[in-house]
Each structure stands twice: as structure tokens, then as C-alpha cells.
PDB file of C-alpha atoms in Angstrom:
ATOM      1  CA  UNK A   1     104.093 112.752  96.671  1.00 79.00           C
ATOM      2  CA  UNK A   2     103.436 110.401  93.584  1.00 81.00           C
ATOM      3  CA  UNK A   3     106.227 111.192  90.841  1.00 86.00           C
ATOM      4  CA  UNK A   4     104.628 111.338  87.645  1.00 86.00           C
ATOM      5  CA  UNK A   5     105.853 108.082  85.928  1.00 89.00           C
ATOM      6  CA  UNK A   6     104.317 106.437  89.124  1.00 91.00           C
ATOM      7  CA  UNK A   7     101.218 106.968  88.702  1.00 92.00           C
ATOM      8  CA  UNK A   8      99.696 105.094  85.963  1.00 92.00           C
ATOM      9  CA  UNK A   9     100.960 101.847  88.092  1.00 93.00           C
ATOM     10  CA  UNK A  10      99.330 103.375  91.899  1.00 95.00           C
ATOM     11  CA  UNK A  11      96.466 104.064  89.562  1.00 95.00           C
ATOM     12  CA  UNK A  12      96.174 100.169  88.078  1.00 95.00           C
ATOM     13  CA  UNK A  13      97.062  98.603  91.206  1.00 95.00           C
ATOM     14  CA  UNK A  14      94.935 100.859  93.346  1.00 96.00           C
ATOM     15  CA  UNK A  15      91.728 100.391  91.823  1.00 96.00           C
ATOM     16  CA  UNK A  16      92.427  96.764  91.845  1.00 95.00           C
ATOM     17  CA  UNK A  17      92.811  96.327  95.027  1.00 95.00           C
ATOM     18  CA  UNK A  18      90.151  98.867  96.064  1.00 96.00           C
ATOM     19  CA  UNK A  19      87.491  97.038  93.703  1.00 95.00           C
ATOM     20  CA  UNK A  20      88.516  93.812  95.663  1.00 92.00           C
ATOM     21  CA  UNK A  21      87.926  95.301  99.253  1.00 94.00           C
ATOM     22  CA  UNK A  22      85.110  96.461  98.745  1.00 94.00           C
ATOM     23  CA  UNK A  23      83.798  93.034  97.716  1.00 89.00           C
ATOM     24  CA  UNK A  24      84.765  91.875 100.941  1.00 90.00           C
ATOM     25  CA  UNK A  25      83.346  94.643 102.669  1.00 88.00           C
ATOM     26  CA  UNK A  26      79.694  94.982 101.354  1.00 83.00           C
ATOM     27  CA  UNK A  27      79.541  90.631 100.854  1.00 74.00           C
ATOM     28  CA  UNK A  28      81.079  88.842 103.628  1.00 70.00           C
ATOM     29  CA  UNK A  29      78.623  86.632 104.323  1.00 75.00           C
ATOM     30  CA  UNK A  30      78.955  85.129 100.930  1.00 74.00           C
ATOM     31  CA  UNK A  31      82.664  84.134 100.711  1.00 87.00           C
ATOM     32  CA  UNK A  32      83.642  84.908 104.426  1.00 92.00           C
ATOM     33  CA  UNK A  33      84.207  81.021 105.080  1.00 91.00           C
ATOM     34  CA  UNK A  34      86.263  80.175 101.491  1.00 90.00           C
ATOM     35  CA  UNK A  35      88.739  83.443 102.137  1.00 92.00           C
ATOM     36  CA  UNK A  36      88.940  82.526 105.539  1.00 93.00           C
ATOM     37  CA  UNK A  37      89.832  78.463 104.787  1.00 92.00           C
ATOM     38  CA  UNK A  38      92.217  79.320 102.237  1.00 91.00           C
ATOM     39  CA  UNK A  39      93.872  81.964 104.380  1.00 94.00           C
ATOM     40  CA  UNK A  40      93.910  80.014 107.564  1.00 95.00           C
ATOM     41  CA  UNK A  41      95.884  76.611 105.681  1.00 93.00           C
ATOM     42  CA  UNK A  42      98.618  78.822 104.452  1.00 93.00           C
ATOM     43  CA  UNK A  43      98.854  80.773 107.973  1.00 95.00           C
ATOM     44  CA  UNK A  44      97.225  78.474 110.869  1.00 95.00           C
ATOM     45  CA  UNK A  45      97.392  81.481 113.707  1.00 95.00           C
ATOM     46  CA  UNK A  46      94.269  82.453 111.426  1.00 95.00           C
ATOM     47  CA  UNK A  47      92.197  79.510 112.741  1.00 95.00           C
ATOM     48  CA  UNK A  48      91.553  81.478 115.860  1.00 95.00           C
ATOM     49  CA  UNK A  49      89.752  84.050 113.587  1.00 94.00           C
ATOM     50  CA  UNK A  50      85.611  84.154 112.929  1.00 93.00           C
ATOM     51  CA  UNK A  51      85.750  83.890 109.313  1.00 93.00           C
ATOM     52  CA  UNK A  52      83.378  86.751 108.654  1.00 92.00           C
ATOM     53  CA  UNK A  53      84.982  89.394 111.240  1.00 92.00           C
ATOM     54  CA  UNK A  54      88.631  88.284 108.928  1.00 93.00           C
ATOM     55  CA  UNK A  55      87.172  88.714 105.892  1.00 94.00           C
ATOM     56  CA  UNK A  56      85.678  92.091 106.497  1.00 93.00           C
ATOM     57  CA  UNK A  57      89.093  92.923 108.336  1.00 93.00           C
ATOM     58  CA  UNK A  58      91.059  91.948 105.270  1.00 94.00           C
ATOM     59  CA  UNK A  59      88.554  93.857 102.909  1.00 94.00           C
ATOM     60  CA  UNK A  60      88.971  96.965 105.063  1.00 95.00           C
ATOM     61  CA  UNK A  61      93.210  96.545 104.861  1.00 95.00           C
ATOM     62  CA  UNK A  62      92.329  96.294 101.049  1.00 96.00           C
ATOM     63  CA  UNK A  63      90.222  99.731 100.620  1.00 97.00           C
ATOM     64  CA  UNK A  64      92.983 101.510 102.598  1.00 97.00           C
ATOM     65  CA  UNK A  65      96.324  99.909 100.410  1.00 97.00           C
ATOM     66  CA  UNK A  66      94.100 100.957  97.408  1.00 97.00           C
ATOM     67  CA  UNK A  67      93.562 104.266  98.561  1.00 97.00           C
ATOM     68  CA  UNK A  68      96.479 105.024  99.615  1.00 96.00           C
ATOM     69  CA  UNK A  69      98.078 104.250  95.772  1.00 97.00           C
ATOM     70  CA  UNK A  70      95.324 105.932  94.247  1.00 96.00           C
ATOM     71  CA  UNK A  71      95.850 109.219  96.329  1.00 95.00           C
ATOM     72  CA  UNK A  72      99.099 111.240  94.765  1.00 92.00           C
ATOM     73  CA  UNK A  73      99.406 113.099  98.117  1.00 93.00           C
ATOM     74  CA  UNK A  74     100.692 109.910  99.543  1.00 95.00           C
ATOM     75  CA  UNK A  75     103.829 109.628  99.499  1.00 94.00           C
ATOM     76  CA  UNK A  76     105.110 106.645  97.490  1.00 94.00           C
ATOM     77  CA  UNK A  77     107.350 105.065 100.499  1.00 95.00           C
ATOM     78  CA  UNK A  78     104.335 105.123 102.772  1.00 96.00           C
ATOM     79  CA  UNK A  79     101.829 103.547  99.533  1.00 96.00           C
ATOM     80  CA  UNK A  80     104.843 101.228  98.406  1.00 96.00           C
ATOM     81  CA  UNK A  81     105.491  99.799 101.904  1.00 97.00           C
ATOM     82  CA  UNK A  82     101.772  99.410 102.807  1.00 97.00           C
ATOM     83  CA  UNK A  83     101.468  97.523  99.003  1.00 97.00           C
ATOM     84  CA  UNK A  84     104.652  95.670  99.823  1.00 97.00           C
ATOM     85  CA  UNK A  85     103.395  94.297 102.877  1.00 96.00           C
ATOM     86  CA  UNK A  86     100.288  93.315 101.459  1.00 95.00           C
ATOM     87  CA  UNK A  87     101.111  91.583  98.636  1.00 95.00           C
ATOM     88  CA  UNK A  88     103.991  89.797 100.607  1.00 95.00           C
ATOM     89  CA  UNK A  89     100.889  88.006 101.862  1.00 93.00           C
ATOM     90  CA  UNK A  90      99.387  87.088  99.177  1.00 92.00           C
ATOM     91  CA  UNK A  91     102.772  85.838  97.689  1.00 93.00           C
ATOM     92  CA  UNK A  92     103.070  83.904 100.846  1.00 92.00           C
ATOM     93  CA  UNK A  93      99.683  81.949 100.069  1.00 91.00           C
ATOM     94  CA  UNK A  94     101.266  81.220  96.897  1.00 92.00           C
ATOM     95  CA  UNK A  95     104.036  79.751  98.371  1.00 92.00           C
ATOM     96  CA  UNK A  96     102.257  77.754 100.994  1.00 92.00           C
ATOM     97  CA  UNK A  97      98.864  77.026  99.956  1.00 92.00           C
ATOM     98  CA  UNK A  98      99.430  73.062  98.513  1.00 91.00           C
ATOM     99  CA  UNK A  99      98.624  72.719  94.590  1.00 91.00           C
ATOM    100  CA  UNK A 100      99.682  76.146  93.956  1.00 92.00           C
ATOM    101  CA  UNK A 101     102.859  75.336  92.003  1.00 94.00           C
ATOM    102  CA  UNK A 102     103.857  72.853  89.568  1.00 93.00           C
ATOM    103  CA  UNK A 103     105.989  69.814  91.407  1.00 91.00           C
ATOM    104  CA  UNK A 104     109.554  71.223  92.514  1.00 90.00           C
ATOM    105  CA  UNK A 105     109.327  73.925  91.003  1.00 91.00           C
ATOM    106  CA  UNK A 106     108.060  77.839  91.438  1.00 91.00           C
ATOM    107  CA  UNK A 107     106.357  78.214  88.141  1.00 93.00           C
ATOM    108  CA  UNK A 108     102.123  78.363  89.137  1.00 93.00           C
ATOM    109  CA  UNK A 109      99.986  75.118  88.239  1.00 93.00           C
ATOM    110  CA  UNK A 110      96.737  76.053  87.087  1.00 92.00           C
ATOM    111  CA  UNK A 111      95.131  76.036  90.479  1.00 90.00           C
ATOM    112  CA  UNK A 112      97.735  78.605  91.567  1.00 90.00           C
ATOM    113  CA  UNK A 113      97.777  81.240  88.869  1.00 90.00           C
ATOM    114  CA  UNK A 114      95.616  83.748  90.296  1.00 87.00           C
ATOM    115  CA  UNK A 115      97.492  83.694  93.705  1.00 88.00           C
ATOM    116  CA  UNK A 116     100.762  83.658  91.452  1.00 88.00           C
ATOM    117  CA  UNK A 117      99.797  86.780  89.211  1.00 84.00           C
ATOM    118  CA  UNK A 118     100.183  88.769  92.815  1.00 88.00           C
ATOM    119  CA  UNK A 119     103.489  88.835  92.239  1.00 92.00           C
ATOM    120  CA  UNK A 120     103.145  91.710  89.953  1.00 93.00           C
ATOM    121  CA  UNK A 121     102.431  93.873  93.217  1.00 95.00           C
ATOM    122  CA  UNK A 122     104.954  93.058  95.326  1.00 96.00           C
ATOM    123  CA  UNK A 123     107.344  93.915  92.522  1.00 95.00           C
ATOM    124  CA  UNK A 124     105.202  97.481  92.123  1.00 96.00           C
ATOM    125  CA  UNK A 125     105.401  97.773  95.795  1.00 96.00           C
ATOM    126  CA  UNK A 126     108.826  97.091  96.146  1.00 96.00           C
ATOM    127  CA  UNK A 127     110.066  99.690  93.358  1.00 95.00           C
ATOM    128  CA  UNK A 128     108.228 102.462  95.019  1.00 95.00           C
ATOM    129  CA  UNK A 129     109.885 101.724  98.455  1.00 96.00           C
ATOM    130  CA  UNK A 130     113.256 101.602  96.321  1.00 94.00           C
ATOM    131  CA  UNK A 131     112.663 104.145  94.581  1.00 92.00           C
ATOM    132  CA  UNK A 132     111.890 106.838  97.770  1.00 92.00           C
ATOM    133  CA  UNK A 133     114.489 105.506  99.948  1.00 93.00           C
ATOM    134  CA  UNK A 134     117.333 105.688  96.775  1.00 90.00           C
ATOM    135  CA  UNK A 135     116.174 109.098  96.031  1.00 78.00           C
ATOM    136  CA  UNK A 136     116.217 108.551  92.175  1.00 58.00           C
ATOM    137  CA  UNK A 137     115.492 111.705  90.444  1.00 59.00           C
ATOM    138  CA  UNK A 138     114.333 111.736  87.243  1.00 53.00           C
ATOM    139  CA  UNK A 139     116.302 114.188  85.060  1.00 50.00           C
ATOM    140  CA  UNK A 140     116.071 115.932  81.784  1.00 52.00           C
ATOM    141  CA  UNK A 141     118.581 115.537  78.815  1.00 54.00           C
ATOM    142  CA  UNK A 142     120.236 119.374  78.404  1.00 50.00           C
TER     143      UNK A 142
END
């Protein structure tokens, strides 16, 4: 179960990524062909896909992560690790999509700063696995 200092992050980042499935989900028509291209450069094995059948897949893995974080009955290795994994991706795209950083470096260029702000989940994601499989309780001062 969702520790009480966790969930004002599972809240933020689950209604983000909710909101952003369910974009996908109700309009893949629209942008089925620009999520699919960008996806597909930074992993190729996603060429095989029909753009519109990948988009709505992705926007369905997107309602589930966010409500998974947004449900406190879940516990926070199972929401952490499903957030972890997800965001790994879109860190990934970061990392692979061309004219996403500046020249030799890691910090974003302009072009890459909304795939680089992602990185802000995986780090949420990450701390919730940590913090289930370390056991850290949270005490009070006597």
C-alpha cells in the first residue's frame, strides 16, 4: 500500500500519465503516425508495428501505469516498477532519438526537452522500487 509521503508524487505522476493515455486512446488517428515515427527511429523492431494499433497499445500501457500510481491499494513496488519501466522508455528516446541533446553532451537541446523532462519519472519510479525492496520505515522522534 501507498505510504503516506508517497502519495502526493503517485498522485502528480499518475494523472499525468493517465491524462496522456487517454489522448492516445480516444485520438489515434490524429497523431498515430508522428508517435509511431518518433518511436520506431529510436527503437527500429517498432517498424513492424501499424502505427495506429501502437499508438492505441502505448495509450492503453499509459492508463494502466497511471492507474496503478493513482490507486493507494497498489502497492508501491508493483506501481514503482511498472513507472520504472515505462519511463526507462521514454528516457531511452531521449537518449537515441538524434537532436535530442546538445553536441557531446547529456544536457537536452531545445528539441529534446520534453523527452528529457521524463527523467523526473524514472527517478519517482525508481525511489518507490527502492524504497519497498529496502523496507525504509518512516519513524517518529520519541
Amino acid at each position: 500500500m501507498a505510504r503516506p509521503h508517497q502519495i502526493p508524487m503517485r498522485l502528480a505522476t499518475g494523472a499525468f500519465i493517465l491524462n496522456s493515455g487517454l489522448g492516445k486512446v480516444r485520438d489515434t488517428e490524429a497523431m498515430a503516425e508522428t508517435i509511431h515515427g518518433t518511436a520506431s527511429t529510436a527503437y527500429p523492431f517498432l517498424k513492424e508495428w501499424e502505427p495506429q494499433k501502437f499508438t492505441r497499445m502505448l495509450g492503453t500501457a499509459e492508463v494502466a501505469v497511471g492507474a496503478m500510481l493513482l490507486t493507494p491499494l497498489v502497492p508501491s513496488l508493483v506501481a514503482g516498477m511498472a513507472l520504472t519501466g515505462f519511463s526507462a522508455g521514454l528516457v531511452g528516446l531521449y537518449l537515441k532519438l538524434p537532436g535530442t541533446r546538445l553536441e557531446g553532451s547529456l544536457r537536452p537541446s531545445p528539441e529534446g526537452l520534453p523527452l528529457a523532462k521524463d527523467s523526473w519519472m524514472l527517478g519517482i519510479g525508481v525511489s518507490l522500487v527502492l524504497e519497498a525492496l529496502t523496507g525504509r520505515k518512516c519513524y517518529k522522534k520519541s
